[in-house]
Coordinates of C-alpha atoms in Angstrom, one line a residue:
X1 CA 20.8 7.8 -10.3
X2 CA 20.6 4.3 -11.0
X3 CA 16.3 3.1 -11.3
X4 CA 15.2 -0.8 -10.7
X5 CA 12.2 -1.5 -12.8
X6 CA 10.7 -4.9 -12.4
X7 CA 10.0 -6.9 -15.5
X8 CA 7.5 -9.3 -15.9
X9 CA 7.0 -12.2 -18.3
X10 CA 3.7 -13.8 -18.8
X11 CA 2.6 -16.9 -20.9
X12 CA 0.6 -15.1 -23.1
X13 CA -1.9 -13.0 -20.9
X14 CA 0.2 -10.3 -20.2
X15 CA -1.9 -7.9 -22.6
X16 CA -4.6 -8.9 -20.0
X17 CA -2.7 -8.3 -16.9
X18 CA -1.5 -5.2 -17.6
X19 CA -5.0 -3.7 -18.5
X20 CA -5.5 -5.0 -15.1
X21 CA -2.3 -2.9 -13.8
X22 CA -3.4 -0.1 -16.1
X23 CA -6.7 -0.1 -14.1
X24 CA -5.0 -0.6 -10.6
X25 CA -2.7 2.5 -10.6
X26 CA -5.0 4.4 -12.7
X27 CA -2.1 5.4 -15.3
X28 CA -1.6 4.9 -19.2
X29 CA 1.1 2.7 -20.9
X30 CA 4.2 4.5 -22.0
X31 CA 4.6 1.9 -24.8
X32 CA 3.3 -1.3 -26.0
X33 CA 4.4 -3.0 -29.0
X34 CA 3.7 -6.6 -30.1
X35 CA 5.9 -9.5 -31.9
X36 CA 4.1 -8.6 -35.0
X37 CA 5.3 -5.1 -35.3
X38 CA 8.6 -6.4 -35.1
X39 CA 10.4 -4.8 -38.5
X40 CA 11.3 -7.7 -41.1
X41 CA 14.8 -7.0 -40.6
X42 CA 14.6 -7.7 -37.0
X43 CA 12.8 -10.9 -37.6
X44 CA 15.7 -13.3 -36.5
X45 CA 15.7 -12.2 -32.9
X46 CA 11.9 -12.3 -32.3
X47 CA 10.2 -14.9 -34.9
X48 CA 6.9 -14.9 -33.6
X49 CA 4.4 -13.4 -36.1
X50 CA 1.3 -12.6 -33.6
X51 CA -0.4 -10.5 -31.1
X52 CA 1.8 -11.4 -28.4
X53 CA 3.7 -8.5 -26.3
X54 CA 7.2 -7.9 -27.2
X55 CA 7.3 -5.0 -25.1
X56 CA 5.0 -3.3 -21.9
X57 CA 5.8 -0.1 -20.0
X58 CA 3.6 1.5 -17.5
X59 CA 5.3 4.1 -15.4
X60 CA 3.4 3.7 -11.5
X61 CA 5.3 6.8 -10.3
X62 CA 7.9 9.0 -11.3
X63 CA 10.5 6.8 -10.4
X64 CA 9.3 3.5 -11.2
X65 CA 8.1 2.0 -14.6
X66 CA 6.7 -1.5 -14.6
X67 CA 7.7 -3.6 -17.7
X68 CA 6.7 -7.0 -19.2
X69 CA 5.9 -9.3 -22.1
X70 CA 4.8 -12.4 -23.0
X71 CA 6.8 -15.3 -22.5
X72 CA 8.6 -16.6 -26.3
X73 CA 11.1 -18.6 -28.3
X74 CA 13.8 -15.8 -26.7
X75 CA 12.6 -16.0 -23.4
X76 CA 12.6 -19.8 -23.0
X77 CA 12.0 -21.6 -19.4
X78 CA 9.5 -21.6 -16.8
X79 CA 8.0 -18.6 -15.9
X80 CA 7.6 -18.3 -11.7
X81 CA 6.3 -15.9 -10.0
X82 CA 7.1 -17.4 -6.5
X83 CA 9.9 -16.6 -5.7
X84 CA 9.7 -12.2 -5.9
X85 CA 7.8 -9.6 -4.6
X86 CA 6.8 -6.2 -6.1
X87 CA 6.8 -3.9 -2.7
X88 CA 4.9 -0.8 -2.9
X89 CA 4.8 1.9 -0.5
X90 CA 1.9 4.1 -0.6
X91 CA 1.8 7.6 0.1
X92 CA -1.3 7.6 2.8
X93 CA -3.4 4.7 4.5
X94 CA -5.9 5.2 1.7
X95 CA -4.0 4.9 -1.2
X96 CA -2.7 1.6 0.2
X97 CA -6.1 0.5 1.0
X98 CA -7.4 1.5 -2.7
X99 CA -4.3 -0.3 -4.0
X100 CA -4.4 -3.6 -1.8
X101 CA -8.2 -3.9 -2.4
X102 CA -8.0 -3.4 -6.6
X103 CA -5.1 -5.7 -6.3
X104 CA -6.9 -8.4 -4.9
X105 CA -9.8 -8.8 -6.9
X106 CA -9.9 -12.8 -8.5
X107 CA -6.3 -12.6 -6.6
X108 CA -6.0 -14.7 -2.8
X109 CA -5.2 -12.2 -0.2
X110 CA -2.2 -13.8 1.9
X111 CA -2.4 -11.6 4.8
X112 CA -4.5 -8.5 4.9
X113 CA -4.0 -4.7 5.6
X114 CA -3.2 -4.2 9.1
X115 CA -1.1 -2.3 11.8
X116 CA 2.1 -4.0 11.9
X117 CA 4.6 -4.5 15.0
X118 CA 7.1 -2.8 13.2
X119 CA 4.8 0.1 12.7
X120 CA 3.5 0.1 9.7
X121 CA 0.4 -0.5 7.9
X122 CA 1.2 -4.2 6.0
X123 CA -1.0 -6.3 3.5
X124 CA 0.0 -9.2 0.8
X125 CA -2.1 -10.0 -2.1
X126 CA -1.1 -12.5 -4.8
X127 CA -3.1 -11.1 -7.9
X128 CA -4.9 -13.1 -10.3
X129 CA -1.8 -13.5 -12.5
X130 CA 0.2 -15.0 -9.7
X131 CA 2.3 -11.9 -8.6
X132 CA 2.8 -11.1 -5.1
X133 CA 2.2 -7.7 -3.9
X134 CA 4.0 -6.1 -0.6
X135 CA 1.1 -3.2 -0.1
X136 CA 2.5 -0.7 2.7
X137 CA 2.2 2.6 4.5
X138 CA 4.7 4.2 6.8
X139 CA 2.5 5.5 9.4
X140 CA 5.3 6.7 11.4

């Protein structure tokens, strides 16, 4: 089977955002690894000599692992966060309450939890790093 896992680049607070994830889906990292630790032989694809991360992975469900680091020299350009969304479907109205609610602390709530037409129960949250957030639950 074939898995998607969003990546995330940051411009040097993604040690701090995902703490924040870390504390959102209540789960520990699977790895983290920084540009420092990078063995000297390895040097000439990531130069950067400090605390940075080269590497993130937090696994949200069984399926699903989201990854990041921060943005370097290999990673040039602009980092945006406009133009995606990380949708997650909960498994009960709670849990996407819980989620939406953690989610949106320092963050700007775009359009809260609420019945939908469609059926479902629907919220957006951009979080405090600038990632937008589909929060759902299929109530039928």
């Amino acid at each position: 089977m074939i898995t998607v896992n969003p990546y995330l680049y940051f411009n040097g607070n993604c040690e701090e955002a995902f703490n924040f994830y870390k504390s959102v889906f209540e789960v520990e990292f699977k790895y983290i690894g920084r540009y420092k630790d990078v063995p000297q032989a390895e040097k000439h694809i990531f130069q950067e000599e400090d605390n940075k991360i080269m590497h993130v992975s937090l696994p949200i469900s069984s399926q699903i692992t989201l990854m990041g680091a921060d943005n370097t020299e290999v990673h040039k350009g602009n980092i945006s966060h406009t133009n995606f969304s990380l949708s997650i479907t909960a498994d009960t109205k709670n849990e996407a309450d819980k989620l939406f609610q953690k989610l949106s602390v320092g963050g700007k709530i775009k359009l809260a939890m609420n019945k939908t037409f469609w059926g479902s129960y629907y919220g957006i949250v951009n979080d405090r790093f600038g990632i937008n957030w589909k929060i759902s639950f299929e109530t039928n």
